[in-house]
Amino acid sequence: MTRTILISGATSGFGKAIAEKYAAGGDNVIITGRRKERLDELANAINTQGKGKALALCFDVRDRKAVFAAVEGLPKEWATIDVLINNAGLAAGRDWFDEADMEDWETMIDTNVKGLLYLSKAVIPGMKERKAGHIINLGSTAAKEVYEKGNVYCATKSAVEAISQSMRIDLLRFGIKVTTVHPGAAETEFSLVRLKGDTEKAKAVYAGFKPLVAEDVAQVVYFCTSLPEHVCINDLVLTA
């Protein structure tokens, strides 16, 4: 059966790889993000491969009105969302707590926590009505262990873990599964964004070991949604 998968933050990294993985398996994917050119490019690539189809929606998960408008405005053939993958997230800055930029803190909280909440609240009513659905929340090993200069980023991912546990309990009565996937160090745009474009510092993050790549995470996420109906992986930590 062809499923419809909604993936936030699909313009690069985990989100892009996840969209490609599902589409290659024959599922239809709703890809969202802020960078329209990248979304359109990915949608075109998927739609020409002859397997799953793609629909691109350009919006910022931090904008509550835009999130609800996008979900409520889905064409009928795309409106039944089987799997929601809350992937949009970022780290901004890596500084001592007392020296950190509060704008960075707000960006992380608005994206990693509030964006996840907005999109989930927009999608869940349809899943409740059908008494079926699966939500995948992308956490981080930072939710499990706080590290130096991680402060608010670690806090946001700890929040994702707590929210996921609450969702799992509260949505069980509707038959909705909730899985949290916590990747460790992965070589994507993550460090480059966090370190404000400093290429040398970003490369140094992965020195001395072979990090995960986006496709590793995509494979694990896909697996979690490919199990029998009565089976749910609740919480999974993935490291290099």
PDB file of C-alpha atoms in Angstrom:
ATOM      1  CA  MET A   1       0.000   0.000   0.000  1.00  0.00           C
ATOM      2  CA  THR A   2       1.286   3.439  -0.917  1.00  0.00           C
ATOM      3  CA  ARG A   3       1.583   5.695   2.113  1.00  0.00           C
ATOM      4  CA  THR A   4       1.756   9.474   2.407  1.00  0.00           C
ATOM      5  CA  ILE A   5       4.719  10.705   4.443  1.00  0.00           C
ATOM      6  CA  LEU A   6       5.124  14.315   5.621  1.00  0.00           C
ATOM      7  CA  ILE A   7       8.731  15.296   6.306  1.00  0.00           C
ATOM      8  CA  SER A   8       9.784  18.639   7.778  1.00  0.00           C
ATOM      9  CA  GLY A   9      13.226  20.089   7.097  1.00  0.00           C
ATOM     10  CA  ALA A  10      13.593  18.181   3.833  1.00  0.00           C
ATOM     11  CA  THR A  11      15.886  20.583   1.988  1.00  0.00           C
ATOM     12  CA  SER A  12      19.079  18.868   3.162  1.00  0.00           C
ATOM     13  CA  GLY A  13      20.613  16.342   5.537  1.00  0.00           C
ATOM     14  CA  PHE A  14      18.398  13.801   7.270  1.00  0.00           C
ATOM     15  CA  GLY A  15      15.169  15.187   5.838  1.00  0.00           C
ATOM     16  CA  LYS A  16      16.295  15.014   2.218  1.00  0.00           C
ATOM     17  CA  ALA A  17      17.691  11.496   2.636  1.00  0.00           C
ATOM     18  CA  ILE A  18      14.511  10.366   4.407  1.00  0.00           C
ATOM     19  CA  ALA A  19      12.343  11.732   1.580  1.00  0.00           C
ATOM     20  CA  GLU A  20      14.465   9.954  -1.017  1.00  0.00           C
ATOM     21  CA  LYS A  21      14.321   6.684   0.937  1.00  0.00           C
ATOM     22  CA  TYR A  22      10.529   6.658   1.213  1.00  0.00           C
ATOM     23  CA  ALA A  23      10.008   7.736  -2.393  1.00  0.00           C
ATOM     24  CA  ALA A  24      12.365   5.006  -3.601  1.00  0.00           C
ATOM     25  CA  GLY A  25      10.182   2.531  -1.710  1.00  0.00           C
ATOM     26  CA  GLY A  26       7.093   3.734  -3.570  1.00  0.00           C
ATOM     27  CA  ASP A  27       5.603   6.040  -0.918  1.00  0.00           C
ATOM     28  CA  ASN A  28       4.391   9.557  -1.667  1.00  0.00           C
ATOM     29  CA  VAL A  29       6.207  12.306   0.221  1.00  0.00           C
ATOM     30  CA  ILE A  30       5.185  15.804   1.277  1.00  0.00           C
ATOM     31  CA  ILE A  31       8.480  17.637   1.653  1.00  0.00           C
ATOM     32  CA  THR A  32       8.633  20.883   3.606  1.00  0.00           C
ATOM     33  CA  GLY A  33      11.284  23.469   4.356  1.00  0.00           C
ATOM     34  CA  ARG A  34      12.266  27.113   3.996  1.00  0.00           C
ATOM     35  CA  ARG A  35      14.454  26.913   0.876  1.00  0.00           C
ATOM     36  CA  LYS A  36      12.056  26.750  -2.065  1.00  0.00           C
ATOM     37  CA  GLU A  37      14.657  26.124  -4.753  1.00  0.00           C
ATOM     38  CA  ARG A  38      15.997  23.082  -2.930  1.00  0.00           C
ATOM     39  CA  LEU A  39      12.501  21.742  -2.281  1.00  0.00           C
ATOM     40  CA  ASP A  40      11.518  22.118  -5.919  1.00  0.00           C
ATOM     41  CA  GLU A  41      14.729  20.457  -7.051  1.00  0.00           C
ATOM     42  CA  LEU A  42      14.130  17.474  -4.756  1.00  0.00           C
ATOM     43  CA  ALA A  43      10.464  17.212  -5.766  1.00  0.00           C
ATOM     44  CA  ASN A  44      11.388  17.231  -9.455  1.00  0.00           C
ATOM     45  CA  ALA A  45      14.014  14.524  -8.926  1.00  0.00           C
ATOM     46  CA  ILE A  46      11.543  12.304  -7.062  1.00  0.00           C
ATOM     47  CA  ASN A  47       8.711  12.870  -9.540  1.00  0.00           C
ATOM     48  CA  THR A  48      10.875  11.855 -12.492  1.00  0.00           C
ATOM     49  CA  GLN A  49      12.062   8.578 -10.984  1.00  0.00           C
ATOM     50  CA  GLY A  50       8.728   6.829 -11.600  1.00  0.00           C
ATOM     51  CA  LYS A  51       8.137   5.519  -8.064  1.00  0.00           C
ATOM     52  CA  GLY A  52       6.699   7.613  -5.210  1.00  0.00           C
ATOM     53  CA  LYS A  53       5.462  11.126  -5.905  1.00  0.00           C
ATOM     54  CA  ALA A  54       6.493  14.337  -4.125  1.00  0.00           C
ATOM     55  CA  LEU A  55       4.645  17.505  -3.149  1.00  0.00           C
ATOM     56  CA  ALA A  56       6.748  20.486  -2.034  1.00  0.00           C
ATOM     57  CA  LEU A  57       5.425  22.919   0.587  1.00  0.00           C
ATOM     58  CA  CYS A  58       7.606  25.907   1.439  1.00  0.00           C
ATOM     59  CA  PHE A  59       7.060  27.283   4.958  1.00  0.00           C
ATOM     60  CA  ASP A  60       8.892  27.835   8.237  1.00  0.00           C
ATOM     61  CA  VAL A  61       7.858  25.494  11.067  1.00  0.00           C
ATOM     62  CA  ARG A  62       8.364  28.409  13.486  1.00  0.00           C
ATOM     63  CA  ASP A  63       5.376  30.169  11.896  1.00  0.00           C
ATOM     64  CA  ARG A  64       2.299  28.603  13.504  1.00  0.00           C
ATOM     65  CA  LYS A  65      -0.193  30.135  11.071  1.00  0.00           C
ATOM     66  CA  ALA A  66       1.845  29.011   8.066  1.00  0.00           C
ATOM     67  CA  VAL A  67       2.092  25.466   9.431  1.00  0.00           C
ATOM     68  CA  PHE A  68      -1.666  25.107   9.926  1.00  0.00           C
ATOM     69  CA  ALA A  69      -2.462  26.784   6.602  1.00  0.00           C
ATOM     70  CA  ALA A  70      -0.154  24.388   4.753  1.00  0.00           C
ATOM     71  CA  VAL A  71      -1.621  21.251   6.342  1.00  0.00           C
ATOM     72  CA  GLU A  72      -5.240  22.406   6.099  1.00  0.00           C
ATOM     73  CA  GLY A  73      -4.714  23.427   2.474  1.00  0.00           C
ATOM     74  CA  LEU A  74      -3.400  20.063   1.286  1.00  0.00           C
ATOM     75  CA  PRO A  75      -5.061  18.735  -1.880  1.00  0.00           C
ATOM     76  CA  LYS A  76      -7.517  15.902  -1.142  1.00  0.00           C
ATOM     77  CA  GLU A  77      -5.220  13.242  -2.576  1.00  0.00           C
ATOM     78  CA  TRP A  78      -2.444  14.326  -0.182  1.00  0.00           C
ATOM     79  CA  ALA A  79      -4.514  15.024   2.922  1.00  0.00           C
ATOM     80  CA  THR A  80      -4.323  11.552   4.508  1.00  0.00           C
ATOM     81  CA  ILE A  81      -0.944  11.605   6.244  1.00  0.00           C
ATOM     82  CA  ASP A  82       0.154   8.145   7.374  1.00  0.00           C
ATOM     83  CA  VAL A  83       3.544   9.107   8.796  1.00  0.00           C
ATOM     84  CA  LEU A  84       4.704  12.474  10.149  1.00  0.00           C
ATOM     85  CA  ILE A  85       8.455  12.905  10.469  1.00  0.00           C
ATOM     86  CA  ASN A  86       9.360  15.896  12.638  1.00  0.00           C
ATOM     87  CA  ASN A  87      12.881  16.355  11.366  1.00  0.00           C
ATOM     88  CA  ALA A  88      13.257  20.152  11.147  1.00  0.00           C
ATOM     89  CA  GLY A  89      15.776  21.282  13.725  1.00  0.00           C
ATOM     90  CA  LEU A  90      19.150  22.889  14.199  1.00  0.00           C
ATOM     91  CA  ALA A  91      21.884  23.914  16.590  1.00  0.00           C
ATOM     92  CA  ALA A  92      22.868  27.579  16.582  1.00  0.00           C
ATOM     93  CA  GLY A  93      26.175  28.448  18.218  1.00  0.00           C
ATOM     94  CA  ARG A  94      28.335  26.458  20.608  1.00  0.00           C
ATOM     95  CA  ASP A  95      29.213  28.790  23.443  1.00  0.00           C
ATOM     96  CA  TRP A  96      29.578  28.869  27.195  1.00  0.00           C
ATOM     97  CA  PHE A  97      26.166  29.350  28.822  1.00  0.00           C
ATOM     98  CA  ASP A  98      27.106  32.785  30.171  1.00  0.00           C
ATOM     99  CA  GLU A  99      28.421  33.938  26.783  1.00  0.00           C
ATOM    100  CA  ALA A 100      25.763  32.461  24.480  1.00  0.00           C
ATOM    101  CA  ASP A 101      23.676  34.599  22.133  1.00  0.00           C
ATOM    102  CA  MET A 102      20.051  34.646  23.285  1.00  0.00           C
ATOM    103  CA  GLU A 103      18.914  34.993  19.670  1.00  0.00           C
ATOM    104  CA  ASP A 104      20.494  31.581  19.050  1.00  0.00           C
ATOM    105  CA  TRP A 105      18.607  30.188  22.030  1.00  0.00           C
ATOM    106  CA  GLU A 106      15.297  31.493  20.729  1.00  0.00           C
ATOM    107  CA  THR A 107      15.954  30.150  17.231  1.00  0.00           C
ATOM    108  CA  MET A 108      16.607  26.661  18.619  1.00  0.00           C
ATOM    109  CA  ILE A 109      13.603  26.692  20.949  1.00  0.00           C
ATOM    110  CA  ASP A 110      11.290  28.021  18.223  1.00  0.00           C
ATOM    111  CA  THR A 111      12.470  25.459  15.672  1.00  0.00           C
ATOM    112  CA  ASN A 112      13.310  22.336  17.651  1.00  0.00           C
ATOM    113  CA  VAL A 113      10.446  22.491  20.146  1.00  0.00           C
ATOM    114  CA  LYS A 114       7.678  24.833  19.032  1.00  0.00           C
ATOM    115  CA  GLY A 115       7.965  23.863  15.351  1.00  0.00           C
ATOM    116  CA  LEU A 116       7.572  20.196  16.278  1.00  0.00           C
ATOM    117  CA  LEU A 117       4.529  21.034  18.416  1.00  0.00           C
ATOM    118  CA  TYR A 118       2.853  23.120  15.708  1.00  0.00           C
ATOM    119  CA  LEU A 119       3.239  20.528  12.967  1.00  0.00           C
ATOM    120  CA  SER A 120       2.167  17.688  15.232  1.00  0.00           C
ATOM    121  CA  LYS A 121      -0.961  19.557  16.338  1.00  0.00           C
ATOM    122  CA  ALA A 122      -1.836  20.269  12.699  1.00  0.00           C
ATOM    123  CA  VAL A 123      -1.466  16.649  11.559  1.00  0.00           C
ATOM    124  CA  ILE A 124      -2.771  14.671  14.561  1.00  0.00           C
ATOM    125  CA  PRO A 125      -6.516  15.404  14.061  1.00  0.00           C
ATOM    126  CA  GLY A 126      -6.534  13.381  10.834  1.00  0.00           C
ATOM    127  CA  MET A 127      -4.706  10.502  12.489  1.00  0.00           C
ATOM    128  CA  LYS A 128      -7.171  10.576  15.406  1.00  0.00           C
ATOM    129  CA  GLU A 129     -10.105  10.405  13.016  1.00  0.00           C
ATOM    130  CA  ARG A 130      -8.653   7.355  11.265  1.00  0.00           C
ATOM    131  CA  LYS A 131      -7.323   5.850  14.521  1.00  0.00           C
ATOM    132  CA  ALA A 132      -4.012   5.201  12.797  1.00  0.00           C
ATOM    133  CA  GLY A 133      -0.735   6.942  12.138  1.00  0.00           C
ATOM    134  CA  HIS A 134       2.920   7.067  13.092  1.00  0.00           C
ATOM    135  CA  ILE A 135       4.891  10.081  14.298  1.00  0.00           C
ATOM    136  CA  ILE A 136       8.695  10.037  14.167  1.00  0.00           C
ATOM    137  CA  ASN A 137      10.445  12.751  16.171  1.00  0.00           C
ATOM    138  CA  LEU A 138      14.133  13.353  15.468  1.00  0.00           C
ATOM    139  CA  GLY A 139      15.932  13.833  18.748  1.00  0.00           C
ATOM    140  CA  SER A 140      19.660  13.589  19.397  1.00  0.00           C
ATOM    141  CA  THR A 141      22.142  11.905  21.686  1.00  0.00           C
ATOM    142  CA  ALA A 142      22.236  15.414  23.194  1.00  0.00           C
ATOM    143  CA  ALA A 143      18.899  14.497  24.780  1.00  0.00           C
ATOM    144  CA  LYS A 144      20.654  11.706  26.661  1.00  0.00           C
ATOM    145  CA  GLU A 145      23.874  13.419  27.734  1.00  0.00           C
ATOM    146  CA  VAL A 146      24.536  17.135  28.169  1.00  0.00           C
ATOM    147  CA  TYR A 147      27.958  18.260  26.971  1.00  0.00           C
ATOM    148  CA  GLU A 148      30.124  21.342  27.349  1.00  0.00           C
ATOM    149  CA  LYS A 149      28.747  24.362  25.484  1.00  0.00           C
ATOM    150  CA  GLY A 150      25.668  22.361  24.483  1.00  0.00           C
ATOM    151  CA  ASN A 151      23.338  24.035  27.018  1.00  0.00           C
ATOM    152  CA  VAL A 152      20.141  25.111  25.233  1.00  0.00           C
ATOM    153  CA  TYR A 153      20.552  22.793  22.229  1.00  0.00           C
ATOM    154  CA  CYS A 154      20.728  19.867  24.650  1.00  0.00           C
ATOM    155  CA  ALA A 155      17.717  21.284  26.476  1.00  0.00           C
ATOM    156  CA  THR A 156      15.636  21.428  23.300  1.00  0.00           C
ATOM    157  CA  LYS A 157      16.429  17.824  22.450  1.00  0.00           C
ATOM    158  CA  SER A 158      15.632  16.748  26.012  1.00  0.00           C
ATOM    159  CA  ALA A 159      12.311  18.513  25.480  1.00  0.00           C
ATOM    160  CA  VAL A 160      11.752  16.537  22.280  1.00  0.00           C
ATOM    161  CA  GLU A 161      12.304  13.325  24.232  1.00  0.00           C
ATOM    162  CA  ALA A 162       9.836  14.335  26.972  1.00  0.00           C
ATOM    163  CA  ILE A 163       7.249  15.525  24.445  1.00  0.00           C
ATOM    164  CA  SER A 164       7.592  12.248  22.553  1.00  0.00           C
ATOM    165  CA  GLN A 165       6.983  10.228  25.706  1.00  0.00           C
ATOM    166  CA  SER A 166       3.901  12.311  26.461  1.00  0.00           C
ATOM    167  CA  MET A 167       2.606  11.964  22.908  1.00  0.00           C
ATOM    168  CA  ARG A 168       3.093   8.202  23.042  1.00  0.00           C
ATOM    169  CA  ILE A 169       1.043   7.924  26.226  1.00  0.00           C
ATOM    170  CA  ASP A 170      -1.691  10.388  25.246  1.00  0.00           C
ATOM    171  CA  LEU A 171      -2.152   9.186  21.665  1.00  0.00           C
ATOM    172  CA  LEU A 172      -2.131   5.464  22.427  1.00  0.00           C
ATOM    173  CA  ARG A 173      -5.918   5.498  22.761  1.00  0.00           C
ATOM    174  CA  PHE A 174      -6.140   6.422  19.081  1.00  0.00           C
ATOM    175  CA  GLY A 175      -3.705   3.748  17.916  1.00  0.00           C
ATOM    176  CA  ILE A 176      -1.097   6.357  16.919  1.00  0.00           C
ATOM    177  CA  LYS A 177       2.527   5.239  17.251  1.00  0.00           C
ATOM    178  CA  VAL A 178       5.262   7.635  18.379  1.00  0.00           C
ATOM    179  CA  THR A 179       8.950   6.881  17.865  1.00  0.00           C
ATOM    180  CA  THR A 180      11.940   9.019  18.808  1.00  0.00           C
ATOM    181  CA  VAL A 181      15.184   8.494  16.883  1.00  0.00           C
ATOM    182  CA  HIS A 182      18.285   9.990  18.508  1.00  0.00           C
ATOM    183  CA  PRO A 183      21.241  10.217  16.083  1.00  0.00           C
ATOM    184  CA  GLY A 184      24.750  10.902  17.307  1.00  0.00           C
ATOM    185  CA  ALA A 185      27.441  12.709  15.306  1.00  0.00           C
ATOM    186  CA  ALA A 186      26.445  12.829  11.639  1.00  0.00           C
ATOM    187  CA  GLU A 187      28.211  14.633   8.831  1.00  0.00           C
ATOM    188  CA  THR A 188      25.568  16.899   7.278  1.00  0.00           C
ATOM    189  CA  GLU A 189      25.171  20.698   7.202  1.00  0.00           C
ATOM    190  CA  PHE A 190      24.543  20.531  10.959  1.00  0.00           C
ATOM    191  CA  SER A 191      27.966  21.638  12.189  1.00  0.00           C
ATOM    192  CA  LEU A 192      28.402  24.188   9.424  1.00  0.00           C
ATOM    193  CA  VAL A 193      25.128  25.854  10.427  1.00  0.00           C
ATOM    194  CA  ARG A 194      25.937  25.617  14.122  1.00  0.00           C
ATOM    195  CA  LEU A 195      29.346  27.188  13.662  1.00  0.00           C
ATOM    196  CA  LYS A 196      27.990  29.996  11.473  1.00  0.00           C
ATOM    197  CA  GLY A 197      29.640  28.828   8.252  1.00  0.00           C
ATOM    198  CA  ASP A 198      33.165  28.228   9.619  1.00  0.00           C
ATOM    199  CA  THR A 199      34.216  25.365   7.335  1.00  0.00           C
ATOM    200  CA  GLU A 200      37.432  24.500   9.157  1.00  0.00           C
ATOM    201  CA  LYS A 201      35.775  24.255  12.569  1.00  0.00           C
ATOM    202  CA  ALA A 202      32.937  22.213  11.062  1.00  0.00           C
ATOM    203  CA  LYS A 203      35.389  19.704   9.561  1.00  0.00           C
ATOM    204  CA  ALA A 204      37.236  19.408  12.870  1.00  0.00           C
ATOM    205  CA  VAL A 205      34.067  18.174  14.584  1.00  0.00           C
ATOM    206  CA  TYR A 206      34.392  14.841  12.746  1.00  0.00           C
ATOM    207  CA  ALA A 207      38.161  14.435  12.987  1.00  0.00           C
ATOM    208  CA  GLY A 208      39.421  11.032  14.106  1.00  0.00           C
ATOM    209  CA  PHE A 209      36.301   8.914  13.503  1.00  0.00           C
ATOM    210  CA  LYS A 210      33.813   7.971  10.805  1.00  0.00           C
ATOM    211  CA  PRO A 211      30.545   9.813  11.514  1.00  0.00           C
ATOM    212  CA  LEU A 212      27.065   8.787  10.525  1.00  0.00           C
ATOM    213  CA  VAL A 213      25.723  10.070   7.218  1.00  0.00           C
ATOM    214  CA  ALA A 214      22.169  11.144   6.420  1.00  0.00           C
ATOM    215  CA  GLU A 215      21.398   7.896   4.612  1.00  0.00           C
ATOM    216  CA  ASP A 216      22.146   5.906   7.791  1.00  0.00           C
ATOM    217  CA  VAL A 217      19.492   7.822   9.684  1.00  0.00           C
ATOM    218  CA  ALA A 218      17.039   7.581   6.787  1.00  0.00           C
ATOM    219  CA  GLN A 219      17.390   3.796   6.736  1.00  0.00           C
ATOM    220  CA  VAL A 220      16.668   3.553  10.464  1.00  0.00           C
ATOM    221  CA  VAL A 221      13.645   5.873  10.274  1.00  0.00           C
ATOM    222  CA  TYR A 222      12.264   3.865   7.342  1.00  0.00           C
ATOM    223  CA  PHE A 223      12.719   0.630   9.267  1.00  0.00           C
ATOM    224  CA  CYS A 224      10.821   1.992  12.268  1.00  0.00           C
ATOM    225  CA  THR A 225       7.779   2.605  10.061  1.00  0.00           C
ATOM    226  CA  SER A 226       8.001  -0.730   8.249  1.00  0.00           C
ATOM    227  CA  LEU A 227       7.154  -3.019  11.171  1.00  0.00           C
ATOM    228  CA  PRO A 228       3.857  -4.865  11.790  1.00  0.00           C
ATOM    229  CA  GLU A 229       0.938  -2.741  12.963  1.00  0.00           C
ATOM    230  CA  HIS A 230       1.156  -3.980  16.551  1.00  0.00           C
ATOM    231  CA  VAL A 231       4.888  -3.233  16.900  1.00  0.00           C
ATOM    232  CA  CYS A 232       6.299   0.178  17.887  1.00  0.00           C
ATOM    233  CA  ILE A 233       9.927   1.122  18.492  1.00  0.00           C
ATOM    234  CA  ASN A 234       9.566   3.765  21.192  1.00  0.00           C
ATOM    235  CA  ASP A 235      13.048   5.233  21.590  1.00  0.00           C
ATOM    236  CA  LEU A 236      16.170   4.466  19.583  1.00  0.00           C
ATOM    237  CA  VAL A 237      19.718   5.797  19.936  1.00  0.00           C
ATOM    238  CA  LEU A 238      21.951   5.663  16.851  1.00  0.00           C
ATOM    239  CA  THR A 239      25.686   6.391  17.032  1.00  0.00           C
ATOM    240  CA  ALA A 240      28.745   6.116  14.841  1.00  0.00           C
TER     241      ALA A 240
END
